[in-house]
């Protein structure tokens, strides 16, 4: 995938939750390529996180990286992760709330634990990390030498913040929640020059949706939902995250950027309805 790097994040530090694999790892790599120092957060996949950290640290042109373990749904672990990140790099300029999971079931079979896990990681995790980031941004104030904004938060949402998703009600509810969390925080924190937006990926090739694209038949079915006729790559999200974290997008605030090949265009209506 074509990617252009312009060192737009030199001297800044970014914390990317859930960046040991999938979309998060591509975001971590893209921000580092722009010159940012990166905290690669993971909850279980230490090996994956260490690989991303090594590939950043082996790249002379990239910022530097460390891996930190924390379950984003646990207040004490999130606070400790921020404490260590700030102790290591001095401050945090960019938070990417990426950690998320699916735990699918028909509603009649869904246990409270299955519901709660998804809400805890996908929604409460974004609240807990955003709160710590905002506390740091407010405490340290502006850093005009690196960015116009005092701090930036990118929430990883999904097309399912607007597309209802039967069989995945916990996931869709969490992403609908992320939309209002992001917008309400943006309204509250804009006057403090804290810039907050979401990225809503469509179908991106990652382990979370492997069965939807890893055979030709599955991919053909999936493409019916994507007018642009290709399944997304994680680098499609990395490049948008780098731009959205940079001053090039300084006037974008409180918005969701859909990166979905047109999935939200209701392609099933083409010629029907
Ligand atoms: C989900 C994927 C799904 C995509 C499009 C994402 O948010 O995590 O499993 O393929 O939305 O439906």
PDB file of C-alpha atoms and ligand atoms in Angstrom:
ATOM      1  CA  UNK A   1       0.000   0.000   0.000  1.00  0.00           C
ATOM      2  CA  UNK A   2       1.297   3.469  -0.890  1.00  0.00           C
ATOM      3  CA  UNK A   3       2.408   5.424   2.130  1.00  0.00           C
ATOM      4  CA  UNK A   4       4.162   8.744   2.320  1.00  0.00           C
ATOM      5  CA  UNK A   5       5.989   9.781   5.449  1.00  0.00           C
ATOM      6  CA  UNK A   6       6.857  13.365   6.253  1.00  0.00           C
ATOM      7  CA  UNK A   7       8.038  13.264   9.863  1.00  0.00           C
ATOM      8  CA  UNK A   8       4.859  15.056  10.843  1.00  0.00           C
ATOM      9  CA  UNK A   9       5.064  13.790  14.441  1.00  0.00           C
ATOM     10  CA  UNK A  10       8.693  14.503  15.281  1.00  0.00           C
ATOM     11  CA  UNK A  11       9.258  15.019  18.998  1.00  0.00           C
ATOM     12  CA  UNK A  12       5.815  13.697  19.989  1.00  0.00           C
ATOM     13  CA  UNK A  13       4.892  10.601  21.967  1.00  0.00           C
ATOM     14  CA  UNK A  14       1.944   8.369  21.133  1.00  0.00           C
ATOM     15  CA  UNK A  15       0.330   5.642  23.202  1.00  0.00           C
ATOM     16  CA  UNK A  16      -1.476   3.090  21.018  1.00  0.00           C
ATOM     17  CA  UNK A  17      -3.601   0.602  22.932  1.00  0.00           C
ATOM     18  CA  UNK A  18      -3.860  -2.940  21.614  1.00  0.00           C
ATOM     19  CA  UNK A  19      -0.989  -2.492  19.188  1.00  0.00           C
ATOM     20  CA  UNK A  20       0.642  -5.923  19.322  1.00  0.00           C
ATOM     21  CA  UNK A  21      -1.245  -6.977  16.167  1.00  0.00           C
ATOM     22  CA  UNK A  22      -3.859  -5.991  13.587  1.00  0.00           C
ATOM     23  CA  UNK A  23      -4.897  -2.368  13.069  1.00  0.00           C
ATOM     24  CA  UNK A  24      -3.138  -1.198  16.246  1.00  0.00           C
ATOM     25  CA  UNK A  25       0.253  -2.461  15.112  1.00  0.00           C
ATOM     26  CA  UNK A  26      -0.092  -0.715  11.734  1.00  0.00           C
ATOM     27  CA  UNK A  27      -1.013   2.504  13.546  1.00  0.00           C
ATOM     28  CA  UNK A  28       2.002   2.184  15.875  1.00  0.00           C
ATOM     29  CA  UNK A  29       4.331   1.665  12.879  1.00  0.00           C
ATOM     30  CA  UNK A  30       2.844   4.559  10.917  1.00  0.00           C
ATOM     31  CA  UNK A  31       3.104   7.014  13.836  1.00  0.00           C
ATOM     32  CA  UNK A  32       6.690   5.928  14.521  1.00  0.00           C
ATOM     33  CA  UNK A  33       7.562   6.435  10.835  1.00  0.00           C
ATOM     34  CA  UNK A  34       6.374  10.025  11.248  1.00  0.00           C
ATOM     35  CA  UNK A  35       8.952  10.439  14.016  1.00  0.00           C
ATOM     36  CA  UNK A  36       6.779   9.775  17.082  1.00  0.00           C
ATOM     37  CA  UNK A  37       7.947   7.770  20.066  1.00  0.00           C
ATOM     38  CA  UNK A  38       5.430   4.998  20.598  1.00  0.00           C
ATOM     39  CA  UNK A  39       4.167   3.019  23.561  1.00  0.00           C
ATOM     40  CA  UNK A  40       3.003  -0.337  22.198  1.00  0.00           C
ATOM     41  CA  UNK A  41       0.341  -1.470  24.646  1.00  0.00           C
ATOM     42  CA  UNK A  42      -0.786  -5.095  24.755  1.00  0.00           C
ATOM     43  CA  UNK A  43      -2.803  -7.254  27.126  1.00  0.00           C
ATOM     44  CA  UNK A  44      -1.629 -10.812  26.336  1.00  0.00           C
ATOM     45  CA  UNK A  45       0.487 -10.934  23.169  1.00  0.00           C
ATOM     46  CA  UNK A  46       3.875  -9.948  24.567  1.00  0.00           C
ATOM     47  CA  UNK A  47       5.714 -11.537  21.644  1.00  0.00           C
ATOM     48  CA  UNK A  48       3.683  -9.579  19.090  1.00  0.00           C
ATOM     49  CA  UNK A  49       4.270  -6.333  20.994  1.00  0.00           C
ATOM     50  CA  UNK A  50       8.021  -6.991  21.211  1.00  0.00           C
ATOM     51  CA  UNK A  51       8.160  -7.575  17.443  1.00  0.00           C
ATOM     52  CA  UNK A  52       6.526  -4.214  16.722  1.00  0.00           C
ATOM     53  CA  UNK A  53       8.827  -2.492  19.212  1.00  0.00           C
ATOM     54  CA  UNK A  54      11.891  -4.129  17.620  1.00  0.00           C
ATOM     55  CA  UNK A  55      10.876  -3.154  14.108  1.00  0.00           C
ATOM     56  CA  UNK A  56      10.411   0.473  15.239  1.00  0.00           C
ATOM     57  CA  UNK A  57      13.675   0.557  17.168  1.00  0.00           C
ATOM     58  CA  UNK A  58      15.591  -1.039  14.267  1.00  0.00           C
ATOM     59  CA  UNK A  59      14.431   1.715  11.925  1.00  0.00           C
ATOM     60  CA  UNK A  60      16.876   4.616  12.217  1.00  0.00           C
ATOM     61  CA  UNK A  61      14.394   7.089  10.830  1.00  0.00           C
ATOM     62  CA  UNK A  62      11.549   6.172  13.204  1.00  0.00           C
ATOM     63  CA  UNK A  63      10.956   7.348  16.762  1.00  0.00           C
ATOM     64  CA  UNK A  64      11.684   4.920  19.568  1.00  0.00           C
ATOM     65  CA  UNK A  65       9.293   2.426  21.146  1.00  0.00           C
ATOM     66  CA  UNK A  66       8.613   0.484  24.325  1.00  0.00           C
ATOM     67  CA  UNK A  67       6.028  -2.219  25.057  1.00  0.00           C
ATOM     68  CA  UNK A  68       3.775  -1.932  28.110  1.00  0.00           C
ATOM     69  CA  UNK A  69       1.273  -4.499  29.299  1.00  0.00           C
ATOM     70  CA  UNK A  70      -2.116  -3.302  30.591  1.00  0.00           C
ATOM     71  CA  UNK A  71      -5.718  -4.428  30.374  1.00  0.00           C
ATOM     72  CA  UNK A  72      -7.421  -1.200  29.285  1.00  0.00           C
ATOM     73  CA  UNK A  73     -10.582  -2.077  31.213  1.00  0.00           C
ATOM     74  CA  UNK A  74      -8.724  -2.066  34.564  1.00  0.00           C
ATOM     75  CA  UNK A  75      -8.358   1.360  36.160  1.00  0.00           C
ATOM     76  CA  UNK A  76      -5.210   0.572  38.152  1.00  0.00           C
ATOM     77  CA  UNK A  77      -3.446  -1.004  35.158  1.00  0.00           C
ATOM     78  CA  UNK A  78      -4.300   1.943  32.901  1.00  0.00           C
ATOM     79  CA  UNK A  79      -3.026   4.430  35.483  1.00  0.00           C
ATOM     80  CA  UNK A  80       0.191   2.472  35.919  1.00  0.00           C
ATOM     81  CA  UNK A  81       0.694   2.325  32.131  1.00  0.00           C
ATOM     82  CA  UNK A  82       0.353   6.110  31.859  1.00  0.00           C
ATOM     83  CA  UNK A  83       2.679   6.600  34.832  1.00  0.00           C
ATOM     84  CA  UNK A  84       5.373   4.440  33.210  1.00  0.00           C
ATOM     85  CA  UNK A  85       4.880   5.991  29.766  1.00  0.00           C
ATOM     86  CA  UNK A  86       5.278   9.518  31.116  1.00  0.00           C
ATOM     87  CA  UNK A  87       8.240   8.505  33.268  1.00  0.00           C
ATOM     88  CA  UNK A  88       9.936   7.044  30.172  1.00  0.00           C
ATOM     89  CA  UNK A  89       9.158   9.609  27.465  1.00  0.00           C
ATOM     90  CA  UNK A  90       8.362  12.729  29.542  1.00  0.00           C
ATOM     91  CA  UNK A  91       4.774  13.186  28.383  1.00  0.00           C
ATOM     92  CA  UNK A  92       2.137  11.883  25.982  1.00  0.00           C
ATOM     93  CA  UNK A  93       0.908  13.945  23.030  1.00  0.00           C
ATOM     94  CA  UNK A  94      -1.285  11.422  21.213  1.00  0.00           C
ATOM     95  CA  UNK A  95      -3.554   8.660  22.484  1.00  0.00           C
ATOM     96  CA  UNK A  96      -4.937   6.109  20.050  1.00  0.00           C
ATOM     97  CA  UNK A  97      -7.757   4.191  21.745  1.00  0.00           C
ATOM     98  CA  UNK A  98      -7.467   1.115  19.593  1.00  0.00           C
ATOM     99  CA  UNK A  99      -7.828  -1.941  21.866  1.00  0.00           C
ATOM    100  CA  UNK A 100     -11.021  -3.812  21.049  1.00  0.00           C
ATOM    101  CA  UNK A 101     -12.471  -7.259  20.556  1.00  0.00           C
ATOM    102  CA  UNK A 102     -15.510  -9.176  19.384  1.00  0.00           C
ATOM    103  CA  UNK A 103     -17.287 -11.882  21.385  1.00  0.00           C
ATOM    104  CA  UNK A 104     -20.193 -12.831  19.154  1.00  0.00           C
ATOM    105  CA  UNK A 105     -23.409 -14.633  20.070  1.00  0.00           C
ATOM    106  CA  UNK A 106     -27.104 -14.541  19.251  1.00  0.00           C
ATOM    107  CA  UNK A 107     -28.858 -12.458  21.908  1.00  0.00           C
ATOM    108  CA  UNK A 108     -30.716 -15.458  23.345  1.00  0.00           C
ATOM    109  CA  UNK A 109     -27.391 -17.210  23.919  1.00  0.00           C
ATOM    110  CA  UNK A 110     -25.291 -14.239  24.984  1.00  0.00           C
ATOM    111  CA  UNK A 111     -24.142 -14.422  28.584  1.00  0.00           C
ATOM    112  CA  UNK A 112     -23.797 -11.333  30.723  1.00  0.00           C
ATOM    113  CA  UNK A 113     -20.042 -12.036  30.810  1.00  0.00           C
ATOM    114  CA  UNK A 114     -19.878 -11.977  26.978  1.00  0.00           C
ATOM    115  CA  UNK A 115     -21.805  -8.704  26.888  1.00  0.00           C
ATOM    116  CA  UNK A 116     -19.751  -7.149  29.672  1.00  0.00           C
ATOM    117  CA  UNK A 117     -16.318  -8.118  28.340  1.00  0.00           C
ATOM    118  CA  UNK A 118     -16.928  -6.306  25.056  1.00  0.00           C
ATOM    119  CA  UNK A 119     -18.375  -3.204  26.724  1.00  0.00           C
ATOM    120  CA  UNK A 120     -15.506  -3.179  29.257  1.00  0.00           C
ATOM    121  CA  UNK A 121     -12.689  -3.380  26.712  1.00  0.00           C
ATOM    122  CA  UNK A 122     -14.196  -1.475  23.770  1.00  0.00           C
ATOM    123  CA  UNK A 123     -15.977   1.324  25.633  1.00  0.00           C
ATOM    124  CA  UNK A 124     -14.886   1.579  29.281  1.00  0.00           C
ATOM    125  CA  UNK A 125     -11.278   1.066  28.138  1.00  0.00           C
ATOM    126  CA  UNK A 126     -11.555   4.120  25.880  1.00  0.00           C
ATOM    127  CA  UNK A 127     -12.973   6.163  28.771  1.00  0.00           C
ATOM    128  CA  UNK A 128     -10.224   5.122  31.199  1.00  0.00           C
ATOM    129  CA  UNK A 129      -7.382   5.794  28.750  1.00  0.00           C
ATOM    130  CA  UNK A 130      -8.892   9.084  27.548  1.00  0.00           C
ATOM    131  CA  UNK A 131      -9.284  10.288  31.129  1.00  0.00           C
ATOM    132  CA  UNK A 132      -5.623   9.659  31.923  1.00  0.00           C
ATOM    133  CA  UNK A 133      -4.510  11.285  28.655  1.00  0.00           C
ATOM    134  CA  UNK A 134      -6.671  14.358  29.306  1.00  0.00           C
ATOM    135  CA  UNK A 135      -5.294  14.657  32.842  1.00  0.00           C
ATOM    136  CA  UNK A 136      -1.753  14.669  31.411  1.00  0.00           C
ATOM    137  CA  UNK A 137      -2.615  17.161  28.622  1.00  0.00           C
ATOM    138  CA  UNK A 138      -4.241  19.571  31.101  1.00  0.00           C
ATOM    139  CA  UNK A 139      -1.428  19.238  33.622  1.00  0.00           C
ATOM    140  CA  UNK A 140       1.423  19.932  31.203  1.00  0.00           C
ATOM    141  CA  UNK A 141      -0.339  22.483  28.932  1.00  0.00           C
ATOM    142  CA  UNK A 142       0.540  23.308  25.317  1.00  0.00           C
ATOM    143  CA  UNK A 143       3.746  22.264  23.530  1.00  0.00           C
ATOM    144  CA  UNK A 144       3.677  24.636  20.545  1.00  0.00           C
ATOM    145  CA  UNK A 145       7.123  23.441  19.497  1.00  0.00           C
ATOM    146  CA  UNK A 146       5.619  20.091  18.428  1.00  0.00           C
ATOM    147  CA  UNK A 147       1.897  20.656  17.766  1.00  0.00           C
ATOM    148  CA  UNK A 148      -0.828  23.287  17.543  1.00  0.00           C
ATOM    149  CA  UNK A 149      -3.104  21.121  19.732  1.00  0.00           C
ATOM    150  CA  UNK A 150      -2.336  20.533  23.402  1.00  0.00           C
ATOM    151  CA  UNK A 151      -3.162  16.854  22.908  1.00  0.00           C
ATOM    152  CA  UNK A 152      -4.868  14.567  20.444  1.00  0.00           C
ATOM    153  CA  UNK A 153      -7.068  11.534  20.941  1.00  0.00           C
ATOM    154  CA  UNK A 154      -8.074   9.139  18.174  1.00  0.00           C
ATOM    155  CA  UNK A 155     -10.797   6.631  19.020  1.00  0.00           C
ATOM    156  CA  UNK A 156     -10.869   3.448  16.939  1.00  0.00           C
ATOM    157  CA  UNK A 157     -14.528   2.949  16.160  1.00  0.00           C
ATOM    158  CA  UNK A 158     -16.095   0.871  13.388  1.00  0.00           C
ATOM    159  CA  UNK A 159     -18.629   1.147  10.597  1.00  0.00           C
ATOM    160  CA  UNK A 160     -20.809  -0.495  13.242  1.00  0.00           C
ATOM    161  CA  UNK A 161     -21.092   2.799  15.088  1.00  0.00           C
ATOM    162  CA  UNK A 162     -23.812   3.421  12.468  1.00  0.00           C
ATOM    163  CA  UNK A 163     -24.506   0.048  10.770  1.00  0.00           C
ATOM    164  CA  UNK A 164     -26.630  -2.161  13.044  1.00  0.00           C
ATOM    165  CA  UNK A 165     -25.084  -5.621  13.402  1.00  0.00           C
ATOM    166  CA  UNK A 166     -27.306  -8.526  14.368  1.00  0.00           C
ATOM    167  CA  UNK A 167     -25.426 -11.373  16.028  1.00  0.00           C
ATOM    168  CA  UNK A 168     -22.925  -8.841  17.387  1.00  0.00           C
ATOM    169  CA  UNK A 169     -25.081  -6.625  19.605  1.00  0.00           C
ATOM    170  CA  UNK A 170     -22.430  -6.168  22.291  1.00  0.00           C
ATOM    171  CA  UNK A 171     -19.886  -5.026  19.691  1.00  0.00           C
ATOM    172  CA  UNK A 172     -22.264  -2.684  17.834  1.00  0.00           C
ATOM    173  CA  UNK A 173     -23.501  -1.198  21.132  1.00  0.00           C
ATOM    174  CA  UNK A 174     -19.905  -0.596  22.232  1.00  0.00           C
ATOM    175  CA  UNK A 175     -19.065   1.210  18.987  1.00  0.00           C
ATOM    176  CA  UNK A 176     -22.259   3.297  19.111  1.00  0.00           C
ATOM    177  CA  UNK A 177     -21.092   4.227  22.611  1.00  0.00           C
ATOM    178  CA  UNK A 178     -17.626   5.126  21.322  1.00  0.00           C
ATOM    179  CA  UNK A 179     -19.244   7.545  18.866  1.00  0.00           C
ATOM    180  CA  UNK A 180     -21.003   9.511  21.626  1.00  0.00           C
ATOM    181  CA  UNK A 181     -18.034   9.237  23.988  1.00  0.00           C
ATOM    182  CA  UNK A 182     -15.812  10.756  21.282  1.00  0.00           C
ATOM    183  CA  UNK A 183     -18.260  13.508  20.320  1.00  0.00           C
ATOM    184  CA  UNK A 184     -19.070  14.465  23.913  1.00  0.00           C
ATOM    185  CA  UNK A 185     -15.392  14.571  24.854  1.00  0.00           C
ATOM    186  CA  UNK A 186     -14.704  16.671  21.755  1.00  0.00           C
ATOM    187  CA  UNK A 187     -17.409  19.163  22.746  1.00  0.00           C
ATOM    188  CA  UNK A 188     -16.088  19.319  26.316  1.00  0.00           C
ATOM    189  CA  UNK A 189     -12.366  19.519  25.524  1.00  0.00           C
ATOM    190  CA  UNK A 190     -12.208  21.556  22.289  1.00  0.00           C
ATOM    191  CA  UNK A 191     -11.877  24.809  24.286  1.00  0.00           C
ATOM    192  CA  UNK A 192      -8.791  23.308  25.955  1.00  0.00           C
ATOM    193  CA  UNK A 193      -7.241  22.643  22.523  1.00  0.00           C
ATOM    194  CA  UNK A 194      -7.541  18.887  22.941  1.00  0.00           C
ATOM    195  CA  UNK A 195      -8.465  17.522  19.532  1.00  0.00           C
ATOM    196  CA  UNK A 196     -10.540  14.337  19.431  1.00  0.00           C
ATOM    197  CA  UNK A 197     -11.792  12.259  16.492  1.00  0.00           C
ATOM    198  CA  UNK A 198     -12.620   8.700  15.515  1.00  0.00           C
ATOM    199  CA  UNK A 199     -11.582   6.429  12.696  1.00  0.00           C
ATOM    200  CA  UNK A 200     -14.270   3.947  11.653  1.00  0.00           C
ATOM    201  CA  UNK A 201     -12.681   1.063   9.752  1.00  0.00           C
ATOM    202  CA  UNK A 202     -14.792  -1.183   7.565  1.00  0.00           C
ATOM    203  CA  UNK A 203     -13.628  -4.715   6.754  1.00  0.00           C
ATOM    204  CA  UNK A 204      -9.862  -4.697   7.230  1.00  0.00           C
ATOM    205  CA  UNK A 205      -7.840  -7.930   6.926  1.00  0.00           C
ATOM    206  CA  UNK A 206      -6.956  -8.772  10.548  1.00  0.00           C
ATOM    207  CA  UNK A 207      -7.353 -11.807  12.821  1.00  0.00           C
ATOM    208  CA  UNK A 208     -10.661 -10.372  14.213  1.00  0.00           C
ATOM    209  CA  UNK A 209     -12.571 -11.115  10.969  1.00  0.00           C
ATOM    210  CA  UNK A 210     -10.353 -13.782   9.352  1.00  0.00           C
ATOM    211  CA  UNK A 211     -13.231 -16.083   8.474  1.00  0.00           C
ATOM    212  CA  UNK A 212     -14.841 -13.259   6.473  1.00  0.00           C
ATOM    213  CA  UNK A 213     -11.922 -13.000   3.994  1.00  0.00           C
ATOM    214  CA  UNK A 214      -9.556 -15.979   4.170  1.00  0.00           C
ATOM    215  CA  UNK A 215     -11.198 -18.117   1.498  1.00  0.00           C
ATOM    216  CA  UNK A 216     -12.079 -16.904  -2.038  1.00  0.00           C
ATOM    217  CA  UNK A 217     -15.782 -17.694  -1.402  1.00  0.00           C
ATOM    218  CA  UNK A 218     -15.857 -15.717   1.842  1.00  0.00           C
ATOM    219  CA  UNK A 219     -14.031 -12.806   0.251  1.00  0.00           C
ATOM    220  CA  UNK A 220     -16.487 -12.769  -2.686  1.00  0.00           C
ATOM    221  CA  UNK A 221     -19.422 -12.521  -0.250  1.00  0.00           C
ATOM    222  CA  UNK A 222     -17.681  -9.800   1.736  1.00  0.00           C
ATOM    223  CA  UNK A 223     -16.953  -7.754  -1.405  1.00  0.00           C
ATOM    224  CA  UNK A 224     -20.698  -7.485  -2.019  1.00  0.00           C
ATOM    225  CA  UNK A 225     -20.664  -5.139   0.989  1.00  0.00           C
ATOM    226  CA  UNK A 226     -17.768  -3.011  -0.299  1.00  0.00           C
ATOM    227  CA  UNK A 227     -18.474  -0.804  -3.345  1.00  0.00           C
ATOM    228  CA  UNK A 228     -14.774  -0.051  -3.845  1.00  0.00           C
ATOM    229  CA  UNK A 229     -14.328  -3.807  -4.294  1.00  0.00           C
ATOM    230  CA  UNK A 230     -11.334  -4.591  -2.156  1.00  0.00           C
ATOM    231  CA  UNK A 231     -10.924  -5.660   1.451  1.00  0.00           C
ATOM    232  CA  UNK A 232      -8.963  -3.101   3.456  1.00  0.00           C
ATOM    233  CA  UNK A 233      -5.374  -3.476   4.674  1.00  0.00           C
ATOM    234  CA  UNK A 234      -4.169  -2.375   8.099  1.00  0.00           C
ATOM    235  CA  UNK A 235      -1.904   0.187   6.403  1.00  0.00           C
ATOM    236  CA  UNK A 236      -5.078   1.900   5.086  1.00  0.00           C
ATOM    237  CA  UNK A 237      -5.826   2.767   8.714  1.00  0.00           C
ATOM    238  CA  UNK A 238      -2.206   3.524   9.694  1.00  0.00           C
ATOM    239  CA  UNK A 239      -1.869   6.264   7.106  1.00  0.00           C
ATOM    240  CA  UNK A 240      -5.132   7.939   8.162  1.00  0.00           C
ATOM    241  CA  UNK A 241      -4.147   7.761  11.846  1.00  0.00           C
ATOM    242  CA  UNK A 242      -0.801   9.451  11.110  1.00  0.00           C
ATOM    243  CA  UNK A 243      -2.526  12.274   9.274  1.00  0.00           C
ATOM    244  CA  UNK A 244      -5.276  12.629  11.887  1.00  0.00           C
ATOM    245  CA  UNK A 245      -2.674  12.870  14.660  1.00  0.00           C
ATOM    246  CA  UNK A 246      -0.739  15.560  12.768  1.00  0.00           C
ATOM    247  CA  UNK A 247      -1.318  19.310  12.475  1.00  0.00           C
ATOM    248  CA  UNK A 248      -2.328  18.809   8.818  1.00  0.00           C
ATOM    249  CA  UNK A 249      -5.772  17.853  10.136  1.00  0.00           C
ATOM    250  CA  UNK A 250      -5.843  20.517  12.875  1.00  0.00           C
ATOM    251  CA  UNK A 251      -9.353  21.770  12.050  1.00  0.00           C
ATOM    252  CA  UNK A 252     -10.899  18.290  12.153  1.00  0.00           C
ATOM    253  CA  UNK A 253     -12.489  17.880  15.557  1.00  0.00           C
ATOM    254  CA  UNK A 254     -15.359  15.705  16.805  1.00  0.00           C
ATOM    255  CA  UNK A 255     -15.709  13.767  13.561  1.00  0.00           C
ATOM    256  CA  UNK A 256     -15.636  10.131  12.536  1.00  0.00           C
ATOM    257  CA  UNK A 257     -13.567   9.407   9.427  1.00  0.00           C
ATOM    258  CA  UNK A 258     -14.965   6.293   7.729  1.00  0.00           C
ATOM    259  CA  UNK A 259     -12.205   4.216   6.109  1.00  0.00           C
ATOM    260  CA  UNK A 260     -14.362   1.503   4.635  1.00  0.00           C
ATOM    261  CA  UNK A 261     -14.246   1.381   0.823  1.00  0.00           C
ATOM    262  CA  UNK A 262     -17.831   2.643   0.862  1.00  0.00           C
ATOM    263  CA  UNK A 263     -19.314   0.016   3.181  1.00  0.00           C
ATOM    264  CA  UNK A 264     -21.533   2.691   4.757  1.00  0.00           C
ATOM    265  CA  UNK A 265     -23.115   3.472   1.339  1.00  0.00           C
ATOM    266  CA  UNK A 266     -25.694   0.666   1.777  1.00  0.00           C
ATOM    267  CA  UNK A 267     -24.473  -1.178  -1.366  1.00  0.00           C
ATOM    268  CA  UNK A 268     -27.334  -3.694  -1.072  1.00  0.00           C
ATOM    269  CA  UNK A 269     -29.628  -0.899  -2.318  1.00  0.00           C
ATOM    270  CA  UNK A 270     -27.820  -0.563  -5.671  1.00  0.00           C
ATOM    271  CA  UNK A 271     -30.482  -1.463  -8.220  1.00  0.00           C
ATOM    272  CA  UNK A 272     -32.868  -2.568  -5.459  1.00  0.00           C
ATOM    273  CA  UNK A 273     -35.088  -0.978  -2.879  1.00  0.00           C
TER     274      UNK A 273
HETATM  275  C1  LIG B   1     -15.443  -5.740  12.705  1.00  0.00           C
HETATM  276  C2  LIG B   1     -15.097  -6.731  11.613  1.00  0.00           C
HETATM  277  C3  LIG B   1     -16.008  -6.525  10.419  1.00  0.00           C
HETATM  278  C4  LIG B   1     -16.084  -5.070  10.004  1.00  0.00           C
HETATM  279  C5  LIG B   1     -17.107  -4.812   8.912  1.00  0.00           C
HETATM  280  C6  LIG B   1     -15.391  -4.357  12.123  1.00  0.00           C
HETATM  281  O1  LIG B   1     -15.608  -3.394  13.098  1.00  0.00           O
HETATM  282  O2  LIG B   1     -14.535  -5.880  13.783  1.00  0.00           O
HETATM  283  O3  LIG B   1     -15.232  -8.057  12.098  1.00  0.00           O
HETATM  284  O4  LIG B   1     -15.523  -7.295   9.324  1.00  0.00           O
HETATM  285  O5  LIG B   1     -16.387  -4.268  11.117  1.00  0.00           O
HETATM  286  O6  LIG B   1     -18.337  -5.444   9.184  1.00  0.00           O
END
